[in-house]
Amino acid sequence: EADAGEYTCDTGDQQTTAAVLVKALPVLFKHWLKNEEVEEGRTAVLHCELTKPNAPVEWRKGDMVLQPSDKYEIRQEGTRVELFIYDAGAQDA
């Protein structure tokens, strides 16, 4: 973390120094994913909310890591994370 390090208070005649350690908090879910039902050919949207903004996330279907494409759009704004599944078909269930 950028604020970690040694800090010194100096009077000119004396000084005292202390170390500041910053412990990173884990990224937790504030709002979990919910089951979604969508008509064939429509767009399914999954979204959740995290406790930390812009935390790195990975979307998976089963064991497959999803990458942005014509099929999948991944959006992340602050703590909100969304997955859009375009032109939903049976293979997307």
mmCIF file of N, CA and C in Angstrom:
data_model
loop_
_atom_site.group_PDB
_atom_site.id
_atom_site.type_symbol
_atom_site.label_atom_id
_atom_site.label_comp_id
_atom_site.label_asym_id
_atom_site.label_seq_id
_atom_site.Cartn_x
_atom_site.Cartn_y
_atom_site.Cartn_z
ATOM 1 N N GLU A 1 0.835 -1.191 0.000
ATOM 2 C CA GLU A 1 0.000 0.000 0.000
ATOM 3 C C GLU A 1 0.877 1.252 0.000
ATOM 4 N N ALA A 2 0.414 2.305 -0.631
ATOM 5 C CA ALA A 2 1.224 3.512 -0.808
ATOM 6 C C ALA A 2 1.506 4.235 0.503
ATOM 7 N N ASP A 3 0.663 4.095 1.500
ATOM 8 C CA ASP A 3 0.845 4.815 2.768
ATOM 9 C C ASP A 3 1.736 4.077 3.761
ATOM 10 N N ALA A 4 2.097 2.851 3.469
ATOM 11 C CA ALA A 4 2.978 2.098 4.362
ATOM 12 C C ALA A 4 4.382 2.681 4.295
ATOM 13 N N GLY A 5 5.126 2.539 5.396
ATOM 14 C CA GLY A 5 6.512 3.003 5.398
ATOM 15 C C GLY A 5 6.888 3.606 6.734
ATOM 16 N N GLU A 6 8.052 4.252 6.761
ATOM 17 C CA GLU A 6 8.545 4.870 7.987
ATOM 18 C C GLU A 6 8.163 6.336 8.021
ATOM 19 N N TYR A 7 7.681 6.782 9.172
ATOM 20 C CA TYR A 7 7.331 8.178 9.399
ATOM 21 C C TYR A 7 8.184 8.699 10.548
ATOM 22 N N THR A 8 8.621 9.955 10.421
ATOM 23 C CA THR A 8 9.494 10.553 11.432
ATOM 24 C C THR A 8 8.933 11.895 11.875
ATOM 25 N N CYS A 9 8.971 12.124 13.172
ATOM 26 C CA CYS A 9 8.655 13.427 13.757
ATOM 27 C C CYS A 9 9.985 14.013 14.251
ATOM 28 N N ASP A 10 10.350 15.170 13.724
ATOM 29 C CA ASP A 10 11.679 15.739 13.979
ATOM 30 C C ASP A 10 11.531 17.135 14.590
ATOM 31 N N THR A 11 12.132 17.354 15.770
ATOM 32 C CA THR A 11 12.074 18.672 16.423
ATOM 33 C C THR A 11 13.306 19.513 16.103
ATOM 34 N N GLY A 12 14.286 18.961 15.456
ATOM 35 C CA GLY A 12 15.551 19.642 15.232
ATOM 36 C C GLY A 12 16.607 19.088 16.179
ATOM 37 N N ASP A 13 16.261 18.949 17.466
ATOM 38 C CA ASP A 13 17.179 18.376 18.454
ATOM 39 C C ASP A 13 16.990 16.869 18.588
ATOM 40 N N GLN A 14 15.755 16.440 18.440
ATOM 41 C CA GLN A 14 15.453 15.016 18.598
ATOM 42 C C GLN A 14 14.515 14.578 17.484
ATOM 43 N N GLN A 15 14.484 13.275 17.276
ATOM 44 C CA GLN A 15 13.488 12.739 16.340
ATOM 45 C C GLN A 15 13.044 11.355 16.795
ATOM 46 N N THR A 16 11.837 11.038 16.403
ATOM 47 C CA THR A 16 11.289 9.709 16.692
ATOM 48 C C THR A 16 10.694 9.171 15.393
ATOM 49 N N THR A 17 10.870 7.880 15.200
ATOM 50 C CA THR A 17 10.445 7.247 13.948
ATOM 51 C C THR A 17 9.578 6.029 14.255
ATOM 52 N N ALA A 18 8.551 5.849 13.447
ATOM 53 C CA ALA A 18 7.679 4.679 13.590
ATOM 54 C C ALA A 18 7.355 4.136 12.199
ATOM 55 N N ALA A 19 7.122 2.846 12.149
ATOM 56 C CA ALA A 19 6.730 2.191 10.896
ATOM 57 C C ALA A 19 5.212 2.026 10.866
ATOM 58 N N VAL A 20 4.626 2.292 9.718
ATOM 59 C CA VAL A 20 3.195 2.077 9.505
ATOM 60 C C VAL A 20 3.037 0.939 8.502
ATOM 61 N N LEU A 21 2.315 -0.089 8.922
ATOM 62 C CA LEU A 21 1.982 -1.210 8.045
ATOM 63 C C LEU A 21 0.501 -1.121 7.716
ATOM 64 N N VAL A 22 0.153 -1.316 6.477
ATOM 65 C CA VAL A 22 -1.242 -1.270 6.053
ATOM 66 C C VAL A 22 -1.646 -2.675 5.630
ATOM 67 N N LYS A 23 -2.608 -3.257 6.365
ATOM 68 C CA LYS A 23 -3.081 -4.599 6.031
ATOM 69 C C LYS A 23 -4.242 -4.488 5.043
ATOM 70 N N ALA A 24 -4.091 -5.127 3.901
ATOM 71 C CA ALA A 24 -5.147 -5.085 2.887
ATOM 72 C C ALA A 24 -6.349 -5.907 3.352
ATOM 73 N N LEU A 25 -7.527 -5.341 3.196
ATOM 74 C CA LEU A 25 -8.755 -6.055 3.536
ATOM 75 C C LEU A 25 -9.117 -6.997 2.388
ATOM 76 N N PRO A 26 -9.697 -8.149 2.703
ATOM 77 C CA PRO A 26 -10.095 -9.060 1.631
ATOM 78 C C PRO A 26 -11.274 -8.493 0.844
ATOM 79 N N VAL A 27 -11.387 -8.915 -0.399
ATOM 80 C CA VAL A 27 -12.542 -8.537 -1.216
ATOM 81 C C VAL A 27 -13.678 -9.490 -0.875
ATOM 82 N N LEU A 28 -14.800 -8.946 -0.438
ATOM 83 C CA LEU A 28 -15.972 -9.742 -0.078
ATOM 84 C C LEU A 28 -17.147 -9.346 -0.962
ATOM 85 N N PHE A 29 -18.167 -10.184 -0.979
ATOM 86 C CA PHE A 29 -19.384 -9.874 -1.724
ATOM 87 C C PHE A 29 -20.370 -9.139 -0.829
ATOM 88 N N LYS A 30 -20.828 -7.958 -1.288
ATOM 89 C CA LYS A 30 -21.925 -7.241 -0.604
ATOM 90 C C LYS A 30 -23.268 -7.763 -1.116
ATOM 91 N N HIS A 31 -23.337 -8.015 -2.423
ATOM 92 C CA HIS A 31 -24.529 -8.602 -3.042
ATOM 93 C C HIS A 31 -24.052 -9.762 -3.910
ATOM 94 N N TRP A 32 -24.664 -10.918 -3.695
ATOM 95 C CA TRP A 32 -24.265 -12.146 -4.389
ATOM 96 C C TRP A 32 -24.997 -12.262 -5.717
ATOM 97 N N LEU A 33 -24.487 -13.146 -6.585
ATOM 98 C CA LEU A 33 -25.190 -13.447 -7.834
ATOM 99 C C LEU A 33 -26.545 -14.080 -7.524
ATOM 100 N N LYS A 34 -27.522 -13.804 -8.390
ATOM 101 C CA LYS A 34 -28.849 -14.425 -8.265
ATOM 102 C C LYS A 34 -29.121 -15.219 -9.530
ATOM 103 N N ASN A 35 -29.909 -16.293 -9.394
ATOM 104 C CA ASN A 35 -30.298 -17.093 -10.556
ATOM 105 C C ASN A 35 -31.050 -16.210 -11.547
ATOM 106 N N GLU A 36 -30.852 -16.482 -12.820
ATOM 107 C CA GLU A 36 -31.440 -15.655 -13.874
ATOM 108 C C GLU A 36 -32.159 -16.552 -14.868
ATOM 109 N N GLU A 37 -33.336 -16.128 -15.297
ATOM 110 C CA GLU A 37 -34.077 -16.843 -16.341
ATOM 111 C C GLU A 37 -34.288 -15.880 -17.491
ATOM 112 N N VAL A 38 -33.972 -16.330 -18.708
ATOM 113 C CA VAL A 38 -34.047 -15.440 -19.867
ATOM 114 C C VAL A 38 -34.591 -16.218 -21.057
ATOM 115 N N GLU A 39 -35.346 -15.528 -21.922
ATOM 116 C CA GLU A 39 -35.851 -16.171 -23.132
ATOM 117 C C GLU A 39 -34.721 -16.348 -24.138
ATOM 118 N N GLU A 40 -34.816 -17.422 -24.920
ATOM 119 C CA GLU A 40 -33.837 -17.710 -25.956
ATOM 120 C C GLU A 40 -33.686 -16.500 -26.882
ATOM 121 N N GLY A 41 -32.446 -16.169 -27.214
ATOM 122 C CA GLY A 41 -32.191 -15.047 -28.116
ATOM 123 C C GLY A 41 -32.051 -13.712 -27.407
ATOM 124 N N ARG A 42 -32.421 -13.657 -26.140
ATOM 125 C CA ARG A 42 -32.322 -12.409 -25.370
ATOM 126 C C ARG A 42 -30.967 -12.329 -24.668
ATOM 127 N N THR A 43 -30.781 -11.251 -23.924
ATOM 128 C CA THR A 43 -29.541 -11.044 -23.169
ATOM 129 C C THR A 43 -29.777 -11.357 -21.702
ATOM 130 N N ALA A 44 -28.931 -12.213 -21.150
ATOM 131 C CA ALA A 44 -28.959 -12.497 -19.707
ATOM 132 C C ALA A 44 -27.922 -11.603 -19.038
ATOM 133 N N VAL A 45 -28.275 -11.062 -17.882
ATOM 134 C CA VAL A 45 -27.347 -10.203 -17.145
ATOM 135 C C VAL A 45 -27.187 -10.748 -15.732
ATOM 136 N N LEU A 46 -25.948 -11.019 -15.358
ATOM 137 C CA LEU A 46 -25.626 -11.418 -13.983
ATOM 138 C C LEU A 46 -24.842 -10.279 -13.352
ATOM 139 N N HIS A 47 -25.176 -9.945 -12.111
ATOM 140 C CA HIS A 47 -24.403 -8.886 -11.456
ATOM 141 C C HIS A 47 -24.274 -9.154 -9.974
ATOM 142 N N CYS A 48 -23.167 -8.665 -9.434
ATOM 143 C CA CYS A 48 -22.923 -8.747 -8.003
ATOM 144 C C CYS A 48 -22.197 -7.476 -7.578
ATOM 145 N N GLU A 49 -22.071 -7.304 -6.275
ATOM 146 C CA GLU A 49 -21.395 -6.118 -5.761
ATOM 147 C C GLU A 49 -20.342 -6.531 -4.744
ATOM 148 N N LEU A 50 -19.190 -5.886 -4.838
ATOM 149 C CA LEU A 50 -18.047 -6.201 -3.991
ATOM 150 C C LEU A 50 -17.861 -5.136 -2.909
ATOM 151 N N THR A 51 -17.026 -5.446 -1.925
ATOM 152 C CA THR A 51 -16.741 -4.479 -0.864
ATOM 153 C C THR A 51 -15.605 -3.533 -1.252
ATOM 154 N N LYS A 52 -14.863 -3.853 -2.321
ATOM 155 C CA LYS A 52 -13.746 -3.021 -2.756
ATOM 156 C C LYS A 52 -13.950 -2.626 -4.207
ATOM 157 N N PRO A 53 -13.787 -1.342 -4.541
ATOM 158 C CA PRO A 53 -13.952 -0.947 -5.942
ATOM 159 C C PRO A 53 -12.819 -1.464 -6.815
ATOM 160 N N ASN A 54 -13.174 -1.787 -8.060
ATOM 161 C CA ASN A 54 -12.208 -2.175 -9.099
ATOM 162 C C ASN A 54 -11.295 -3.342 -8.706
ATOM 163 N N ALA A 55 -11.796 -4.230 -7.858
ATOM 164 C CA ALA A 55 -11.030 -5.430 -7.496
ATOM 165 C C ALA A 55 -10.978 -6.351 -8.713
ATOM 166 N N PRO A 56 -9.855 -7.061 -8.907
ATOM 167 C CA PRO A 56 -9.797 -7.978 -10.044
ATOM 168 C C PRO A 56 -10.765 -9.151 -9.852
ATOM 169 N N VAL A 57 -11.558 -9.441 -10.859
ATOM 170 C CA VAL A 57 -12.492 -10.573 -10.802
ATOM 171 C C VAL A 57 -12.335 -11.421 -12.058
ATOM 172 N N GLU A 58 -12.794 -12.647 -11.956
ATOM 173 C CA GLU A 58 -12.772 -13.582 -13.083
ATOM 174 C C GLU A 58 -14.157 -14.197 -13.172
ATOM 175 N N TRP A 59 -14.739 -14.191 -14.359
ATOM 176 C CA TRP A 59 -16.020 -14.853 -14.596
ATOM 177 C C TRP A 59 -15.747 -16.216 -15.212
ATOM 178 N N ARG A 60 -16.465 -17.235 -14.750
ATOM 179 C CA ARG A 60 -16.322 -18.582 -15.287
ATOM 180 C C ARG A 60 -17.695 -19.197 -15.530
ATOM 181 N N LYS A 61 -17.764 -20.044 -16.548
ATOM 182 C CA LYS A 61 -18.912 -20.935 -16.756
ATOM 183 C C LYS A 61 -18.355 -22.340 -16.580
ATOM 184 N N GLY A 62 -18.740 -22.996 -15.494
ATOM 185 C CA GLY A 62 -18.095 -24.255 -15.140
ATOM 186 C C GLY A 62 -16.635 -23.968 -14.854
ATOM 187 N N ASP A 63 -15.735 -24.675 -15.548
ATOM 188 C CA ASP A 63 -14.294 -24.460 -15.372
ATOM 189 C C ASP A 63 -13.717 -23.484 -16.401
ATOM 190 N N MET A 64 -14.536 -23.069 -17.369
ATOM 191 C CA MET A 64 -14.044 -22.218 -18.452
ATOM 192 C C MET A 64 -14.052 -20.744 -18.037
ATOM 193 N N VAL A 65 -12.894 -20.108 -18.145
ATOM 194 C CA VAL A 65 -12.796 -18.674 -17.856
ATOM 195 C C VAL A 65 -13.361 -17.915 -19.049
ATOM 196 N N LEU A 66 -14.290 -17.001 -18.792
ATOM 197 C CA LEU A 66 -14.937 -16.239 -19.865
ATOM 198 C C LEU A 66 -14.100 -15.019 -20.228
ATOM 199 N N GLN A 67 -13.971 -14.785 -21.521
ATOM 200 C CA GLN A 67 -13.258 -13.619 -22.041
ATOM 201 C C GLN A 67 -14.250 -12.731 -22.781
ATOM 202 N N PRO A 68 -14.030 -11.411 -22.776
ATOM 203 C CA PRO A 68 -14.912 -10.529 -23.551
ATOM 204 C C PRO A 68 -14.932 -10.952 -25.021
ATOM 205 N N SER A 69 -16.136 -10.972 -25.607
ATOM 206 C CA SER A 69 -16.307 -11.417 -26.992
ATOM 207 C C SER A 69 -17.665 -10.927 -27.477
ATOM 208 N N ASP A 70 -18.072 -11.401 -28.664
ATOM 209 C CA ASP A 70 -19.423 -11.079 -29.154
ATOM 210 C C ASP A 70 -20.481 -11.688 -28.237
ATOM 211 N N LYS A 71 -20.134 -12.769 -27.560
ATOM 212 C CA LYS A 71 -21.065 -13.491 -26.686
ATOM 213 C C LYS A 71 -21.105 -12.890 -25.279
ATOM 214 N N TYR A 72 -19.939 -12.531 -24.736
ATOM 215 C CA TYR A 72 -19.841 -12.079 -23.342
ATOM 216 C C TYR A 72 -19.296 -10.654 -23.251
ATOM 217 N N GLU A 73 -19.963 -9.839 -22.472
ATOM 218 C CA GLU A 73 -19.444 -8.511 -22.143
ATOM 219 C C GLU A 73 -19.293 -8.444 -20.629
ATOM 220 N N ILE A 74 -18.136 -8.007 -20.192
ATOM 221 C CA ILE A 74 -17.853 -7.893 -18.758
ATOM 222 C C ILE A 74 -17.713 -6.418 -18.437
ATOM 223 N N ARG A 75 -18.515 -5.950 -17.495
ATOM 224 C CA ARG A 75 -18.441 -4.547 -17.079
ATOM 225 C C ARG A 75 -18.110 -4.491 -15.599
ATOM 226 N N GLN A 76 -17.299 -3.512 -15.245
ATOM 227 C CA GLN A 76 -16.970 -3.302 -13.839
ATOM 228 C C GLN A 76 -16.870 -1.807 -13.601
ATOM 229 N N GLU A 77 -17.709 -1.333 -12.715
ATOM 230 C CA GLU A 77 -17.714 0.085 -12.382
ATOM 231 C C GLU A 77 -17.755 0.210 -10.871
ATOM 232 N N GLY A 78 -16.656 0.675 -10.289
ATOM 233 C CA GLY A 78 -16.584 0.774 -8.832
ATOM 234 C C GLY A 78 -16.705 -0.609 -8.215
ATOM 235 N N THR A 79 -17.720 -0.784 -7.372
ATOM 236 C CA THR A 79 -17.911 -2.073 -6.698
ATOM 237 C C THR A 79 -18.871 -2.993 -7.447
ATOM 238 N N ARG A 80 -19.507 -2.496 -8.507
ATOM 239 C CA ARG A 80 -20.493 -3.292 -9.248
ATOM 240 C C ARG A 80 -19.817 -4.038 -10.400
ATOM 241 N N VAL A 81 -20.101 -5.328 -10.509
ATOM 242 C CA VAL A 81 -19.520 -6.183 -11.545
ATOM 243 C C VAL A 81 -20.678 -6.845 -12.294
ATOM 244 N N GLU A 82 -20.636 -6.813 -13.641
ATOM 245 C CA GLU A 82 -21.729 -7.371 -14.445
ATOM 246 C C GLU A 82 -21.186 -8.236 -15.576
ATOM 247 N N LEU A 83 -21.949 -9.288 -15.876
ATOM 248 C CA LEU A 83 -21.680 -10.137 -17.032
ATOM 249 C C LEU A 83 -22.923 -10.142 -17.911
ATOM 250 N N PHE A 84 -22.763 -9.749 -19.174
ATOM 251 C CA PHE A 84 -23.848 -9.794 -20.155
ATOM 252 C C PHE A 84 -23.602 -10.998 -21.058
ATOM 253 N N ILE A 85 -24.626 -11.832 -21.211
ATOM 254 C CA ILE A 85 -24.552 -13.001 -22.090
ATOM 255 C C ILE A 85 -25.532 -12.740 -23.233
ATOM 256 N N TYR A 86 -24.992 -12.411 -24.408
ATOM 257 C CA TYR A 86 -25.827 -12.022 -25.535
ATOM 258 C C TYR A 86 -26.352 -13.229 -26.299
ATOM 259 N N ASP A 87 -27.531 -13.047 -26.902
ATOM 260 C CA ASP A 87 -28.139 -14.082 -27.748
ATOM 261 C C ASP A 87 -28.151 -15.425 -27.051
ATOM 262 N N ALA A 88 -28.760 -15.452 -25.858
ATOM 263 C CA ALA A 88 -28.750 -16.646 -25.013
ATOM 264 C C ALA A 88 -29.374 -17.848 -25.735
ATOM 265 N N GLY A 89 -28.693 -18.976 -25.641
ATOM 266 C CA GLY A 89 -29.184 -20.217 -26.225
ATOM 267 C C GLY A 89 -29.043 -21.336 -25.216
ATOM 268 N N ALA A 90 -29.483 -22.522 -25.599
ATOM 269 C CA ALA A 90 -29.456 -23.684 -24.684
ATOM 270 C C ALA A 90 -28.053 -23.948 -24.163
ATOM 271 N N GLN A 91 -27.019 -23.688 -24.973
ATOM 272 C CA GLN A 91 -25.645 -23.966 -24.557
ATOM 273 C C GLN A 91 -25.185 -22.998 -23.454
ATOM 274 N N ASP A 92 -25.928 -21.925 -23.232
ATOM 275 C CA ASP A 92 -25.536 -20.937 -22.211
ATOM 276 C C ASP A 92 -26.105 -21.247 -20.833
ATOM 277 N N ALA A 93 -27.022 -22.216 -20.763
ATOM 278 C CA ALA A 93 -27.619 -22.553 -19.464
ATOM 279 C C ALA A 93 -26.584 -23.206 -18.570
#
